[in-house]
CSV table of C-alpha atoms in Angstrom, one decimal:
chain,number,residue,atom,x,y,z
A,15,MET,CA,0.5,0.2,0.2
A,16,VAL,CA,1.7,3.6,-0.5
A,17,ALA,CA,0.3,6.6,1.1
A,18,ILE,CA,0.8,10.2,-0.6
A,19,VAL,CA,0.6,12.1,3.4
A,20,SER,CA,1.7,15.8,2.4
A,21,LEU,CA,4.4,17.6,0.7
A,22,VAL,CA,3.4,21.0,2.5
A,23,PRO,CA,5.9,21.5,6.1
A,24,THR,CA,3.3,22.2,8.9
A,25,VAL,CA,4.0,23.4,12.7
A,26,MET,CA,2.9,19.9,13.2
A,27,PRO,CA,4.7,17.7,11.2
A,28,GLY,CA,4.6,14.3,13.7
A,29,HIS,CA,0.4,14.4,12.6
A,30,HIS,CA,1.9,13.6,8.9
A,31,TYR,CA,4.1,10.8,10.3
A,32,ALA,CA,1.8,9.0,12.4
A,33,THR,CA,-0.9,9.0,9.1
A,34,ALA,CA,1.5,7.9,6.7
A,35,LEU,CA,2.4,4.8,9.8
A,36,LEU,CA,-1.2,4.0,9.8
A,37,ALA,CA,-1.1,4.0,6.0
A,38,ILE,CA,2.2,2.4,5.7
A,39,ASP,CA,1.1,-0.2,8.1
A,40,GLY,CA,-2.2,-1.8,5.8
A,41,THR,CA,-3.7,-3.5,8.4
A,42,THR,CA,-5.8,-0.2,9.5
A,43,ASP,CA,-8.9,0.6,7.0
A,44,SER,CA,-8.8,4.5,5.2
A,45,MET,CA,-11.1,5.3,7.4
A,46,ARG,CA,-10.2,4.9,10.3
A,47,GLY,CA,-6.8,5.8,9.6
A,48,LEU,CA,-8.9,9.6,7.9
A,49,TYR,CA,-10.7,9.3,11.7
A,50,LEU,CA,-7.2,9.2,13.8
A,51,SER,CA,-5.4,12.0,10.7
A,52,ALA,CA,-8.3,13.9,12.1
A,53,VAL,CA,-8.3,13.1,15.9
A,54,LEU,CA,-4.6,13.5,15.6
A,55,ASN,CA,-4.7,16.8,13.5
A,56,GLY,CA,-7.5,17.9,16.4
A,57,LEU,CA,-5.2,17.6,19.5
A,58,PHE,CA,-2.4,18.5,18.2
A,59,ALA,CA,-3.5,22.3,16.4
A,60,VAL,CA,-4.6,23.4,19.8
A,61,PRO,CA,-0.8,24.6,21.0
A,62,PRO,CA,-0.1,26.3,17.9
A,63,LEU,CA,-3.1,28.2,17.8
A,64,VAL,CA,-3.0,29.7,21.0
A,65,PHE,CA,0.4,30.1,20.1
A,66,ILE,CA,-0.9,32.2,17.0
A,67,MET,CA,-3.2,34.1,18.2
A,68,ILE,CA,-1.1,35.8,21.2
A,69,LEU,CA,1.4,36.6,18.2
A,70,ALA,CA,-1.7,38.5,16.3
A,71,ARG,CA,-2.4,40.9,19.3
A,72,ARG,CA,1.2,42.0,19.1
A,73,ARG,CA,1.9,45.0,17.4
A,74,SER,CA,5.2,44.7,17.7
A,75,VAL,CA,5.6,41.6,14.9
A,76,MET,CA,2.2,42.1,13.8
A,77,GLY,CA,2.9,46.2,12.3
A,78,ARG,CA,-0.2,47.1,10.9
A,79,PHE,CA,-1.8,44.3,10.1
A,80,VAL,CA,-2.6,43.8,14.5
A,81,VAL,CA,-6.4,41.4,14.8
A,82,SER,CA,-9.2,43.8,16.4
A,83,ALA,CA,-11.2,42.5,19.3
A,84,VAL,CA,-14.2,40.3,17.6
A,85,PRO,CA,-12.0,38.5,15.3
A,86,LEU,CA,-10.1,37.4,18.1
A,87,VAL,CA,-12.7,36.9,20.7
A,88,ILE,CA,-14.2,34.9,17.9
A,89,ALA,CA,-10.8,33.0,17.4
A,90,TRP,CA,-10.5,32.5,21.4
A,91,LEU,CA,-13.8,30.7,21.4
A,92,ALA,CA,-12.9,28.7,18.8
A,93,THR,CA,-9.7,27.5,20.4
A,94,LEU,CA,-11.1,27.3,23.6
A,95,VAL,CA,-13.7,25.4,22.0
A,96,MET,CA,-11.5,22.8,20.3
A,97,ALA,CA,-9.4,22.6,23.5
A,98,ALA,CA,-12.5,21.1,25.1
A,99,ALA,CA,-13.3,18.8,22.9
A,100,ALA,CA,-9.5,17.5,22.8
A,101,LEU,CA,-9.7,16.6,26.8
A,102,MET,CA,-13.2,15.2,26.5
A,103,LEU,CA,-11.9,12.8,24.2
A,104,VAL,CA,-8.8,12.2,26.2
A,105,LYS,CA,-11.3,12.0,29.4
A,106,SER,CA,-13.1,9.1,27.7
A,107,ARG,CA,-10.4,6.7,26.2
A,108,VAL,CA,-9.1,7.3,29.6
A,109,THR,CA,-12.4,6.3,31.1
A,110,ARG,CA,-13.1,3.2,29.1
A,111,SER,CA,-9.8,2.9,29.6
A,112,ARG,CA,-10.3,2.1,32.8
A,113,SER,CA,-13.5,0.2,32.3
A,114,ALA,CA,-12.0,-2.3,30.3
A,115,ALA,CA,-8.9,-3.2,32.7
A,116,ALA,CA,-11.5,-3.9,35.2
A,117,GLY,CA,-14.0,-5.9,33.0
A,118,THR,CA,-16.8,-4.0,32.9
């Protein structure tokens, strides 16, 4: 099985390595690989988004293109929703692992 990952450099290249390993593995079907790729993307995207929000507000970095209040609030809300979804996903996985280990 051949995998085409991405030729575009990203902030979090580990996501693409994990996707490539899933594709090369051959035991994971395509839909599960896409699902796991989206999960990894959701988990790894939060720290760069926070970093971008901080930099977007600094006039020393952005110059006259500094972000205004309304778009910044919307972006922070989206970042918080993404972080909450990532935390709920991790919590559900940990809870499921514990219940499976307990035999229930």
